[in-house]
CSV table of C-alpha atoms in Angstrom, one decimal:
chain,number,residue,atom,x,y,z
A,570,MET,CA,0.0,0.0,0.0
A,571,GLU,CA,2.9,2.4,0.8
A,572,GLY,CA,4.3,1.9,-2.8
A,573,PHE,CA,0.9,2.7,-4.2
A,574,LEU,CA,0.6,5.9,-2.2
A,575,VAL,CA,4.1,7.0,-3.2
A,576,ALA,CA,3.4,6.4,-6.8
A,577,LEU,CA,0.1,8.2,-6.5
A,578,ALA,CA,1.5,11.2,-4.8
A,579,VAL,CA,4.6,11.6,-7.0
A,580,SER,CA,2.6,11.0,-10.2
A,581,PHE,CA,-0.1,13.5,-9.2
A,582,GLY,CA,2.5,16.2,-8.4
A,583,VAL,CA,4.6,15.7,-11.4
A,584,ILE,CA,1.8,15.6,-13.9
A,585,PHE,CA,-0.2,18.5,-12.3
A,586,VAL,CA,2.9,20.7,-12.6
A,587,ALA,CA,3.7,19.5,-16.1
A,588,GLU,CA,0.2,20.2,-17.2
A,589,LEU,CA,0.2,23.9,-16.0
A,590,GLY,CA,0.4,26.0,-19.1
A,591,ASP,CA,0.5,23.0,-21.4
A,592,LYS,CA,-1.4,23.0,-24.7
A,593,SER,CA,-4.1,20.6,-23.4
A,594,GLN,CA,-4.8,23.0,-20.5
A,595,LEU,CA,-5.3,25.7,-23.0
A,596,MET,CA,-7.6,23.4,-24.9
A,597,ALA,CA,-9.6,22.9,-21.8
A,598,LEU,CA,-9.9,26.6,-21.4
A,599,ALA,CA,-11.1,26.9,-25.0
A,600,PHE,CA,-13.7,24.1,-24.6
A,601,ALA,CA,-15.0,25.7,-21.4
A,602,THR,CA,-16.2,28.6,-23.4
A,603,ARG,CA,-18.3,26.4,-25.7
A,604,TYR,CA,-19.5,23.4,-23.6
A,605,ARG,CA,-20.8,22.6,-20.2
A,606,THR,CA,-18.3,21.6,-17.5
A,607,LEU,CA,-19.4,18.0,-16.8
A,608,PRO,CA,-19.1,16.8,-20.5
A,609,ILE,CA,-15.7,18.5,-20.7
A,610,LEU,CA,-14.5,16.8,-17.5
A,611,ILE,CA,-15.8,13.4,-18.7
A,612,GLY,CA,-14.1,13.8,-22.0
A,613,ILE,CA,-10.8,14.8,-20.5
A,614,THR,CA,-10.9,12.1,-17.8
A,615,VAL,CA,-11.7,9.3,-20.3
A,616,ALA,CA,-9.0,10.4,-22.8
A,617,THR,CA,-6.4,10.9,-20.1
A,618,ALA,CA,-7.2,7.6,-18.4
A,619,VAL,CA,-6.8,5.7,-21.7
A,620,VAL,CA,-3.6,7.5,-22.7
A,621,HIS,CA,-2.0,7.2,-19.3
A,622,LEU,CA,-3.0,3.6,-19.0
A,623,ALA,CA,-1.1,3.0,-22.3
A,624,SER,CA,1.8,5.1,-20.9
A,625,VAL,CA,2.1,3.1,-17.8
A,626,ALA,CA,1.9,-0.1,-19.8
A,627,ILE,CA,4.7,1.1,-22.0
A,628,GLY,CA,6.8,2.3,-19.1
A,629,HIS,CA,6.2,-0.7,-16.9
A,630,GLY,CA,6.3,-3.4,-19.5
A,631,LEU,CA,8.2,-2.4,-22.5
A,632,GLY,CA,10.2,0.7,-21.5
A,633,ALA,CA,9.8,2.0,-25.1
A,634,ALA,CA,7.9,4.9,-26.6
A,635,LEU,CA,5.4,5.2,-29.4
A,636,PRO,CA,6.4,6.9,-32.6
A,637,THR,CA,5.3,10.2,-31.0
A,638,GLY,CA,6.8,12.5,-33.6
A,639,TRP,CA,4.4,11.4,-36.4
A,640,ILE,CA,1.4,11.3,-34.0
A,641,SER,CA,2.2,14.8,-32.8
A,642,LEU,CA,2.5,16.1,-36.4
A,643,LEU,CA,-0.9,14.7,-37.3
A,644,ALA,CA,-2.5,16.0,-34.1
A,645,GLY,CA,-1.0,19.4,-34.8
A,646,LEU,CA,-2.5,19.6,-38.2
A,647,ALA,CA,-5.8,18.5,-36.8
A,648,PHE,CA,-5.7,21.3,-34.2
A,649,ILE,CA,-5.0,23.9,-36.9
A,650,GLY,CA,-8.1,22.5,-38.7
A,651,PHE,CA,-10.1,22.8,-35.4
A,652,GLY,CA,-9.0,26.4,-35.2
A,653,ALA,CA,-10.1,27.1,-38.8
A,654,TRP,CA,-13.4,25.4,-38.1
A,655,THR,CA,-13.9,27.5,-35.1
A,656,LEU,CA,-13.3,30.7,-37.1
A,657,ARG,CA,-15.7,29.6,-39.8
A,658,GLY,CA,-18.2,29.1,-37.1
A,659,ASP,CA,-21.6,27.4,-37.1
A,660,THR,CA,-24.9,29.1,-37.1
A,661,LEU,CA,-27.0,28.0,-34.3
A,662,THR,CA,-30.6,28.9,-33.6
A,663,GLU,CA,-31.7,29.5,-30.0
A,664,GLU,CA,-33.3,26.1,-30.1
A,665,ASP,CA,-29.9,24.5,-31.2
A,666,LYS,CA,-28.2,26.3,-28.4
A,667,ARG,CA,-30.6,25.0,-25.8
A,668,LYS,CA,-30.2,21.4,-27.2
A,669,ALA,CA,-26.4,21.8,-27.2
A,670,ALA,CA,-26.4,22.9,-23.6
A,671,LYS,CA,-28.6,19.9,-22.6
A,672,SER,CA,-26.8,17.3,-24.6
A,673,GLY,CA,-23.4,16.3,-23.5
A,674,LYS,CA,-22.7,13.3,-25.7
A,675,SER,CA,-21.2,15.2,-28.7
A,676,ALA,CA,-19.2,17.4,-26.3
A,677,VAL,CA,-17.8,14.4,-24.5
A,678,PHE,CA,-16.8,12.8,-27.8
A,679,THR,CA,-15.3,16.0,-29.2
A,680,VAL,CA,-13.3,16.8,-26.1
A,681,GLY,CA,-12.3,13.2,-25.6
A,682,VAL,CA,-10.9,12.8,-29.1
A,683,ALA,CA,-9.2,16.2,-29.0
A,684,PHE,CA,-7.5,15.4,-25.7
A,685,PHE,CA,-6.6,11.8,-26.8
A,686,LEU,CA,-4.8,13.2,-29.9
A,687,ALA,CA,-3.2,16.0,-28.0
A,688,GLU,CA,-1.8,13.7,-25.3
A,689,LEU,CA,-0.3,11.2,-27.6
A,690,GLY,CA,3.4,12.0,-27.5
A,691,ASP,CA,2.9,14.9,-25.1
A,692,LYS,CA,5.3,15.7,-22.2
A,693,THR,CA,2.7,14.4,-19.7
A,694,MET,CA,2.5,11.1,-21.6
A,695,LEU,CA,6.3,10.8,-21.7
A,696,ALA,CA,6.5,11.8,-18.0
A,697,THR,CA,3.9,9.1,-17.1
A,698,ILE,CA,6.0,6.5,-19.0
A,699,THR,CA,9.1,7.6,-17.1
A,700,LEU,CA,7.3,7.5,-13.8
A,701,ALA,CA,5.9,4.0,-14.5
A,702,THR,CA,9.5,2.8,-15.0
A,703,GLN,CA,10.3,3.8,-11.4
A,704,TYR,CA,7.0,3.4,-9.5
A,705,GLY,CA,4.1,1.0,-9.5
A,706,TRP,CA,1.9,1.2,-12.6
A,707,PHE,CA,-1.4,1.4,-10.8
A,708,GLY,CA,-0.5,4.3,-8.5
A,709,THR,CA,1.2,6.0,-11.4
A,710,TRP,CA,-1.8,5.6,-13.6
A,711,ILE,CA,-4.3,6.9,-11.0
A,712,GLY,CA,-2.0,9.8,-9.8
A,713,SER,CA,-1.2,11.0,-13.3
A,714,THR,CA,-4.8,10.9,-14.5
A,715,ILE,CA,-6.0,12.8,-11.4
A,716,GLY,CA,-3.2,15.3,-11.7
A,717,MET,CA,-4.0,16.1,-15.3
A,718,VAL,CA,-7.7,16.3,-14.7
A,719,ALA,CA,-7.2,18.6,-11.7
A,720,ALA,CA,-4.9,21.0,-13.7
A,721,ASP,CA,-7.4,21.0,-16.6
A,722,ALA,CA,-10.3,21.7,-14.2
A,723,LEU,CA,-8.5,24.9,-13.3
A,724,ALA,CA,-8.5,25.9,-16.9
A,725,ILE,CA,-12.2,25.1,-17.2
A,726,ILE,CA,-13.0,27.4,-14.3
A,727,VAL,CA,-11.1,30.2,-15.9
A,728,GLY,CA,-12.8,29.5,-19.2
A,729,ARG,CA,-16.2,29.6,-17.6
A,730,LEU,CA,-15.4,33.0,-16.0
A,731,LEU,CA,-14.2,34.4,-19.3
A,732,GLY,CA,-17.2,33.0,-21.1
A,733,ARG,CA,-19.6,35.0,-19.0
A,734,LYS,CA,-17.8,38.3,-19.4
A,735,LEU,CA,-16.6,38.2,-23.0
A,736,PRO,CA,-18.6,38.8,-26.2
A,737,GLU,CA,-19.2,35.7,-28.4
A,738,ARG,CA,-17.0,37.1,-31.2
A,739,THR,CA,-14.0,37.5,-28.8
A,740,ILE,CA,-14.5,33.9,-27.5
A,741,LYS,CA,-14.7,32.6,-31.1
A,742,TYR,CA,-11.4,34.3,-32.1
A,743,GLY,CA,-9.7,33.4,-28.8
A,744,ALA,CA,-10.7,29.7,-29.1
A,745,ALA,CA,-9.6,29.6,-32.7
A,746,ALA,CA,-6.2,31.1,-31.7
A,747,LEU,CA,-5.8,28.6,-28.8
A,748,PHE,CA,-6.5,25.7,-31.2
A,749,ALA,CA,-4.1,27.1,-33.7
A,750,LEU,CA,-1.4,27.7,-31.1
A,751,SER,CA,-1.9,24.2,-29.8
A,752,GLY,CA,-1.5,22.8,-33.3
A,753,LEU,CA,1.6,24.8,-33.9
A,754,TRP,CA,3.0,23.6,-30.6
A,755,LEU,CA,2.4,20.0,-31.6
A,756,ILE,CA,4.0,20.5,-35.0
A,757,ILE,CA,7.1,22.1,-33.5
A,758,GLU,CA,7.4,19.3,-31.0
A,759,ALA,CA,7.0,16.8,-33.9
A,760,ALA,CA,9.6,18.6,-36.0
A,761,ALA,CA,12.1,18.6,-33.1
A,762,GLU,CA,11.6,14.9,-32.7
A,763,LEU,CA,11.6,13.9,-36.3
A,764,LEU,CA,14.5,16.1,-37.5
């Protein structure tokens, strides 16, 4: 039990700090201006749990990494596409807005896929792999997942506060910029790894 608690505490702390200011935290902020909190948290939690489970399996069992450069490159291009899509915008009627606020299924899927792609090859994934080579896999998995969700929850709170005070046009441009920056960040990381 002591080994589990050490792995949990160390993983939580390392991943929480690593996530502060990370591109996926910026994504959480952007999603918070568009979706309700619970679907965002569910999407982040599911994606993070899956990626970090794979990370601890790699770190614990194989000690090798995925071809993260190519994955980061594809994810970066996808995020630039998300930014362009956000700029293009969708026209929603008031009825559509009410339905979107009530229905969390599409938000959970959108956020989950976005976070899954962003986390593949990210520093938090690599940190989780490294932690799993030194600590127990289960404690590392739980601690790293909770640490990331906690850091992203902070971004959601900030996004919610901004969403109430900013005009919709500012939110649209801001969200598009955050997606584009996240995409560029991923592409730069991929280029550094591939070159």
